[in-house]
Amino acid sequence: MTPLEALLIRRIRATGPIRLADYMAECLLHPQHGYYTTRPPFGAEGDFTTAPEISQMFGELLGLALAQAWLDRGAPAPFTLAELGPGRGTLMADILRATARVPGFHAAAQVVLVEASPALRDRQRATLGTHPVAWADTAGALPEAPLFLIANEFFDALPIRQFTRDAAGWRETMVTAPDRLAFARAAPAPIAALDHRLADTSPGEVVEICPAAAPIMAEIASRIAHHGGVALIVDYGGWRSRGDTFQALRHHAFADPLAAPGEADLTAHVDFEALAQAAAPCAGACVTQGALLAALGIAARSTALAARLTGPALESHLAATRRLTDPSEMGTLFKALALHAPGTPPPPGFA
Ligand code: SAH
């Protein structure tokens, strides 16, 4: 039994079953035993690999798209270049390298990383070296300034609540502790946030909501609406939540999400419709990751990099290109949402 499991069982026995969102929050960010607080979870030895860890092309293309959006908006200075949940800092490092030759971009950019885990902040500091960077605890602490923001696989790590439709309302998924941890469903209740889903679901269907996402989207949207800018949000998920998508990954394989609290990565599909709605009055455009990277020129960039490679390095570069773009890999499951102020064009790749 992990230390966090013992702690959760004691808590549940004392005060009753907890929501999935509370379980997820404890597992991911508990100060002593949380997944992100205790380990660097990425890469070959970790539990999962993300697009920037697969290939430098991801950060290069998205970085240049942000820089072009900044130029298209008259190169406002100063501006905030922000990332939510930067992991090892690889994506921001690739963005900064790719944009180094965009005149004025670095001089005007104040880099702000929104990161909850002290261990990962240290890791990001090491990756970004001498580049001046500030950290923020929440999106609400971002400066009131033009905002050019990126988030990759951030929203899928935010705690979700899960509900099963019932004739009489919604039954929430709870975590209980009869002996070990187990799922249970609460008694049916009306859920105001799901009133609009009564029309397109039937009894037995599962839907999920991510209560932490809307306030974050509102903070980003208010800065973009008032000061200008764009946000690029990339993650796996779909346009409207449907079905049980709560999952655990451990050592690159699916695992029982209740089996080893604090030692597996827990995620759920991102509901891009909910993110876009929470970003009003900003406009949102949504495309697949494959379509976005193709529009931003991944084929030409991949060919240019391939020209300098041979043997296994070339093989792995070509495999990485496929992994990011192929519909059977990340190309279709992953989506990108662009937010931009009403009346302004979307960033490159979203036209
Ligand atoms: N973007 C990175 C890592 C994604 S993992 C990549 O693509 O490789 C999720 C990241 O979000 C981690 O850095 C994690 O510590 C951070 N995170 C998770 N929940 C958070 C929260 N509530 N506030 C701030 N950061 C959070």
Coordinates of C-alpha atoms and ligand atoms in Angstrom, one line a residue:
M1 CA 0.0 0.0 0.0
T2 CA 1.4 3.5 -0.9
P3 CA 1.7 6.0 1.9
L4 CA -1.0 8.2 0.2
E5 CA -3.4 5.2 0.0
A6 CA -3.1 4.7 3.8
L7 CA -3.7 8.4 4.3
L8 CA -6.8 8.5 1.9
I9 CA -8.3 5.4 3.5
R10 CA -8.0 7.0 7.0
R11 CA -9.6 10.2 5.7
I12 CA -12.5 8.4 3.9
R13 CA -13.2 6.3 7.0
A14 CA -13.3 9.4 9.1
T15 CA -15.3 11.7 6.9
G16 CA -16.9 9.7 4.2
P17 CA -16.5 9.0 0.5
I18 CA -14.6 11.7 -1.6
R19 CA -15.3 13.0 -5.1
L20 CA -13.1 11.8 -8.0
A21 CA -11.8 15.4 -8.3
D22 CA -10.6 15.3 -4.7
Y23 CA -9.0 11.9 -5.2
M24 CA -7.2 13.1 -8.4
A25 CA -6.0 16.3 -6.8
E26 CA -4.5 14.4 -3.8
C27 CA -2.9 11.9 -6.1
L28 CA -1.3 14.4 -8.4
L29 CA -0.4 17.3 -6.1
H30 CA -0.3 16.1 -2.5
P31 CA 2.7 18.1 -1.0
Q32 CA 4.5 15.0 0.2
H33 CA 3.1 12.1 -1.8
G34 CA 1.7 13.6 -5.0
Y35 CA 2.7 12.3 -8.4
Y36 CA 3.9 15.6 -9.8
T37 CA 5.4 16.8 -6.5
T38 CA 7.6 13.8 -6.0
R39 CA 9.0 12.8 -9.4
P40 CA 9.8 13.9 -13.0
P41 CA 7.2 11.7 -14.7
F42 CA 8.2 12.2 -18.3
G43 CA 10.5 10.5 -20.8
A44 CA 11.7 6.9 -21.3
E45 CA 12.1 6.2 -17.5
G46 CA 8.9 8.0 -16.6
D47 CA 5.3 7.0 -17.2
F48 CA 4.3 8.9 -20.3
T49 CA 5.9 11.0 -23.2
T50 CA 4.5 14.2 -24.4
A51 CA 4.7 15.9 -27.8
P52 CA 7.6 18.3 -26.9
E53 CA 9.5 15.3 -25.5
I54 CA 9.0 13.3 -28.7
S55 CA 10.4 16.0 -31.1
Q56 CA 11.8 19.5 -31.1
M57 CA 9.6 20.2 -34.1
F58 CA 6.5 20.6 -31.9
G59 CA 7.9 23.5 -29.9
E60 CA 9.6 25.1 -32.9
L61 CA 6.4 25.2 -35.0
L62 CA 4.2 26.3 -32.2
G63 CA 6.7 28.9 -31.1
L64 CA 7.0 30.4 -34.6
A65 CA 3.1 30.4 -34.8
L66 CA 3.0 32.4 -31.5
A67 CA 5.7 34.8 -32.8
Q68 CA 3.8 35.3 -36.1
A69 CA 0.6 36.0 -34.1
W70 CA 2.6 38.5 -32.1
L71 CA 3.9 40.2 -35.3
D72 CA 0.3 40.2 -36.8
R73 CA -0.9 42.1 -33.7
G74 CA 1.7 44.9 -34.1
A75 CA 4.4 43.4 -31.9
P76 CA 3.1 44.7 -28.6
A77 CA 5.9 45.4 -26.0
P78 CA 6.2 44.3 -23.3
F79 CA 4.1 41.1 -23.4
T80 CA 3.8 37.9 -21.4
L81 CA 5.0 34.7 -23.0
A82 CA 3.4 32.2 -20.7
E83 CA 3.1 28.4 -20.4
L84 CA 0.8 26.4 -18.2
G85 CA 2.2 23.2 -16.8
P86 CA 5.6 23.3 -18.5
G87 CA 6.8 19.8 -17.3
R88 CA 10.5 19.6 -17.8
G89 CA 10.6 22.9 -19.6
T90 CA 11.4 21.3 -23.0
L91 CA 8.5 23.1 -24.9
M92 CA 9.5 26.6 -23.7
A93 CA 13.2 25.9 -24.4
D94 CA 12.3 24.9 -28.0
I95 CA 10.0 27.9 -28.4
L96 CA 12.8 30.3 -27.2
R97 CA 15.4 28.7 -29.5
A98 CA 13.1 28.9 -32.5
T99 CA 12.1 32.5 -31.9
A100 CA 15.5 33.8 -31.1
R101 CA 15.9 35.4 -34.5
V102 CA 12.4 37.0 -34.6
P103 CA 13.4 40.7 -34.3
G104 CA 12.3 42.2 -30.9
F105 CA 10.4 39.1 -29.7
H106 CA 12.8 38.1 -26.9
A107 CA 13.4 41.7 -25.9
A108 CA 9.7 42.2 -25.4
A109 CA 8.8 38.9 -23.9
Q110 CA 8.5 38.3 -20.1
V111 CA 8.4 34.6 -19.7
V112 CA 6.1 33.3 -17.0
L113 CA 5.6 29.6 -16.2
V114 CA 2.5 28.5 -14.3
E115 CA 3.7 25.4 -12.3
A116 CA 2.4 23.9 -9.1
S117 CA 5.2 21.4 -8.4
P118 CA 8.4 22.7 -6.7
A119 CA 10.3 19.7 -8.1
L120 CA 9.3 20.5 -11.6
R121 CA 10.1 24.2 -11.2
D122 CA 13.7 23.2 -10.4
R123 CA 13.7 21.0 -13.5
Q124 CA 12.4 23.9 -15.6
R125 CA 15.0 26.2 -14.2
A126 CA 17.7 23.7 -15.2
T127 CA 16.4 23.3 -18.7
L128 CA 16.0 27.0 -19.4
G129 CA 19.4 27.9 -18.1
T130 CA 20.2 31.6 -18.2
H131 CA 17.0 32.8 -19.8
P132 CA 15.1 35.1 -17.4
V133 CA 11.9 33.4 -16.2
A134 CA 9.3 34.0 -13.5
W135 CA 7.0 31.4 -12.0
A136 CA 3.4 31.9 -11.0
D137 CA 1.1 29.6 -8.9
T138 CA -2.0 30.2 -11.0
A139 CA -3.2 31.8 -14.2
G140 CA -4.8 34.5 -12.1
A141 CA -1.3 35.7 -11.2
L142 CA -0.3 36.3 -14.9
P143 CA 0.6 40.0 -15.6
E144 CA -2.1 42.3 -16.9
A145 CA -0.4 42.7 -20.3
P146 CA -0.7 41.3 -23.9
L147 CA -0.6 37.5 -23.5
F148 CA 0.8 34.9 -25.8
L149 CA 0.2 31.6 -24.0
I150 CA 0.7 27.9 -24.6
A151 CA -0.4 24.8 -22.7
N152 CA 0.3 21.3 -23.7
E153 CA -1.1 18.4 -21.7
F154 CA -2.0 20.7 -18.9
F155 CA -5.8 20.5 -18.8
D156 CA -5.9 16.7 -18.9
A157 CA -4.1 16.7 -15.5
L158 CA -6.8 18.9 -13.8
P159 CA -9.2 17.0 -11.5
I160 CA -12.5 16.0 -12.9
R161 CA -15.9 15.1 -11.5
Q162 CA -17.7 12.2 -13.1
F163 CA -21.4 11.6 -13.3
T164 CA -23.7 8.8 -14.6
R165 CA -27.0 9.8 -15.9
D166 CA -30.0 8.4 -14.1
A167 CA -33.7 8.8 -14.6
A168 CA -33.9 11.0 -11.5
G169 CA -30.7 13.1 -12.2
W170 CA -26.9 12.4 -12.0
R171 CA -25.1 9.9 -9.8
E172 CA -21.6 11.2 -9.0
T173 CA -18.6 8.8 -9.0
M174 CA -17.1 8.7 -5.5
V175 CA -14.0 7.0 -4.0
T176 CA -14.9 5.0 -1.0
A177 CA -12.9 2.6 1.3
P178 CA -14.8 -0.6 2.3
D179 CA -11.4 -2.3 2.7
R180 CA -9.1 -1.0 -0.1
L181 CA -10.1 2.0 -2.2
A182 CA -13.1 1.4 -4.5
F183 CA -15.5 3.3 -6.8
A184 CA -19.1 3.9 -5.7
R185 CA -21.9 6.0 -7.1
A186 CA -23.7 8.6 -4.9
A187 CA -27.5 8.9 -4.8
P188 CA -29.0 10.7 -7.9
A189 CA -29.1 14.5 -7.6
P190 CA -29.7 17.3 -10.1
I191 CA -26.5 19.0 -11.2
A192 CA -27.0 22.5 -12.5
A193 CA -23.7 22.4 -14.6
L194 CA -25.2 19.4 -16.4
D195 CA -28.7 20.7 -17.2
H196 CA -27.8 21.2 -20.8
R197 CA -26.6 17.6 -21.1
L198 CA -30.1 16.2 -20.2
A199 CA -31.0 16.7 -23.9
D200 CA -28.1 14.7 -25.5
T201 CA -27.6 11.9 -23.0
S202 CA -29.7 8.9 -21.9
P203 CA -29.8 7.0 -18.6
G204 CA -26.6 5.0 -18.0
E205 CA -24.3 7.4 -19.9
V206 CA -21.3 9.0 -18.3
V207 CA -20.2 12.6 -18.6
E208 CA -17.3 14.4 -16.9
I209 CA -16.7 18.1 -15.9
C210 CA -13.5 19.8 -15.0
P211 CA -14.4 22.5 -12.4
A212 CA -10.9 23.9 -12.3
A213 CA -10.7 24.6 -16.0
A214 CA -13.3 27.3 -16.4
P215 CA -11.7 29.9 -14.0
I216 CA -8.3 29.4 -15.7
M217 CA -9.8 29.9 -19.1
A218 CA -11.6 33.1 -17.8
E219 CA -8.3 34.5 -16.6
I220 CA -6.6 33.9 -19.9
A221 CA -9.5 35.2 -21.9
S222 CA -9.9 38.4 -19.9
R223 CA -6.2 39.3 -20.5
I224 CA -6.5 38.5 -24.3
A225 CA -9.7 40.5 -24.6
H226 CA -8.3 43.5 -22.7
H227 CA -4.7 43.6 -23.8
G228 CA -4.6 41.4 -26.9
G229 CA -2.8 38.2 -27.6
V230 CA -3.5 34.5 -28.3
A231 CA -3.6 31.2 -26.4
L232 CA -2.8 27.8 -27.9
I233 CA -4.1 24.9 -25.9
V234 CA -3.1 21.4 -27.0
D235 CA -4.4 18.2 -25.4
Y236 CA -6.2 15.0 -25.9
G237 CA -9.9 14.9 -25.9
G238 CA -12.9 15.9 -27.9
W239 CA -15.5 18.7 -28.5
R240 CA -18.0 17.5 -25.9
S241 CA -17.5 15.2 -22.9
R242 CA -18.9 11.7 -23.3
G243 CA -18.1 8.5 -21.6
D244 CA -15.7 7.5 -18.8
T245 CA -12.2 8.8 -19.8
F246 CA -10.6 8.7 -16.3
Q247 CA -7.3 6.8 -16.7
A248 CA -4.0 5.9 -15.1
L249 CA -0.6 5.5 -16.8
R250 CA 2.3 3.8 -15.1
H251 CA 5.6 2.9 -16.8
H252 CA 4.0 3.6 -20.3
A253 CA 1.1 1.2 -19.7
F254 CA -2.6 1.6 -18.6
A255 CA -3.1 0.9 -14.9
D256 CA -5.9 0.7 -12.3
P257 CA -6.4 4.3 -11.3
L258 CA -7.0 3.3 -7.6
A259 CA -4.1 0.8 -7.4
A260 CA -1.2 3.0 -6.5
P261 CA -2.2 6.5 -5.5
G262 CA 0.6 9.0 -6.0
E263 CA 2.6 6.7 -8.2
A264 CA 0.6 6.7 -11.5
D265 CA -0.3 9.6 -13.8
L266 CA -4.0 10.3 -13.7
T267 CA -5.7 12.1 -16.6
A268 CA -9.1 12.5 -18.3
H269 CA -10.0 13.7 -21.8
V270 CA -10.3 17.4 -22.2
D271 CA -13.7 18.8 -23.1
F272 CA -12.7 21.5 -25.7
E273 CA -16.3 22.8 -26.0
A274 CA -16.3 23.6 -22.2
L275 CA -12.9 25.3 -22.5
A276 CA -14.1 27.4 -25.4
Q277 CA -17.3 28.4 -23.7
A278 CA -15.4 29.4 -20.5
A279 CA -13.2 31.7 -22.7
A280 CA -16.0 34.1 -23.8
P281 CA -15.8 36.8 -25.1
C282 CA -12.7 35.4 -26.9
A283 CA -13.3 33.4 -30.1
G284 CA -12.1 29.9 -30.2
A285 CA -10.9 27.8 -33.2
C286 CA -10.3 24.1 -32.8
V287 CA -8.4 21.7 -35.2
T288 CA -6.6 18.4 -34.8
Q289 CA -2.9 18.3 -33.9
G290 CA -2.2 16.6 -37.2
A291 CA -3.9 19.3 -39.2
L292 CA -2.3 22.1 -37.2
L293 CA 1.3 20.7 -37.5
A294 CA 0.7 20.1 -41.2
A295 CA -0.5 23.7 -41.7
L296 CA 2.5 25.0 -39.8
G297 CA 4.9 23.2 -42.1
I298 CA 6.0 20.0 -40.3
A299 CA 6.6 18.2 -43.6
A300 CA 9.3 20.7 -44.7
R301 CA 10.8 21.0 -41.2
S302 CA 11.0 17.2 -40.9
T303 CA 12.7 16.9 -44.3
A304 CA 15.2 19.6 -43.4
L305 CA 16.1 17.8 -40.1
A306 CA 16.2 14.4 -41.8
A307 CA 18.8 15.6 -44.3
R308 CA 21.4 15.8 -41.5
L309 CA 20.6 12.4 -40.0
T310 CA 21.4 8.7 -40.9
G311 CA 20.8 5.3 -39.5
P312 CA 18.9 4.9 -36.2
A313 CA 18.8 8.7 -35.6
L314 CA 17.0 9.1 -38.9
E315 CA 14.6 6.2 -38.2
S316 CA 13.7 7.7 -34.8
H317 CA 13.2 11.2 -36.3
L318 CA 10.8 9.8 -38.9
A319 CA 9.0 7.8 -36.3
A320 CA 8.6 10.9 -34.2
T321 CA 7.2 12.8 -37.1
R322 CA 4.6 10.0 -37.6
R323 CA 3.8 9.9 -33.9
L324 CA 3.0 13.6 -33.8
T325 CA 0.9 13.7 -36.9
D326 CA -0.5 10.3 -37.9
P327 CA -4.3 9.8 -37.3
S328 CA -3.6 6.4 -35.7
E329 CA -1.2 8.0 -33.3
M330 CA -1.5 11.6 -31.8
G331 CA -2.7 13.3 -35.0
T332 CA -6.4 13.0 -34.4
L333 CA -6.9 12.2 -30.7
F334 CA -5.0 15.4 -29.8
K335 CA -6.7 18.7 -30.6
A336 CA -5.5 22.3 -30.5
L337 CA -7.7 25.2 -29.4
A338 CA -6.7 28.8 -30.3
L339 CA -8.2 31.7 -28.4
H340 CA -8.1 35.2 -29.9
A341 CA -9.8 38.5 -29.2
P342 CA -13.1 39.0 -31.1
G343 CA -12.5 40.8 -34.4
T344 CA -8.8 39.6 -34.6
P345 CA -7.6 36.8 -36.9
P346 CA -6.9 33.4 -35.4
P347 CA -3.1 32.5 -35.1
P348 CA -1.4 30.7 -38.1
G349 CA -2.6 27.1 -38.7
F350 CA -6.2 27.8 -37.6
A351 CA -7.6 29.7 -40.6
Ligands
SAH1 N1 3.5 20.5 -20.8 C1 4.4 19.5 -20.4 C2 4.0 18.6 -19.2 C3 2.6 18.2 -19.1 S1 2.3 17.3 -17.5 C4 4.7 18.6 -21.6 O1 4.1 18.7 -22.6 O2 5.7 17.8 -21.6 C5 1.4 18.5 -16.6 C6 2.1 19.6 -16.0 O3 1.2 20.5 -15.4 C7 3.2 19.3 -15.0 O4 4.2 20.3 -15.1 C8 2.4 19.5 -13.7 O5 3.2 19.7 -12.6 C9 1.6 20.7 -14.0 N2 0.4 20.9 -13.2 C10 -0.6 20.0 -13.0 N3 -1.6 20.5 -12.3 C11 -1.3 21.8 -12.1 C12 -2.0 22.9 -11.5 N4 -3.2 22.7 -10.9 N5 -1.4 24.1 -11.5 C13 -0.2 24.3 -12.1 N6 0.5 23.3 -12.7 C14 -0.1 22.1 -12.7

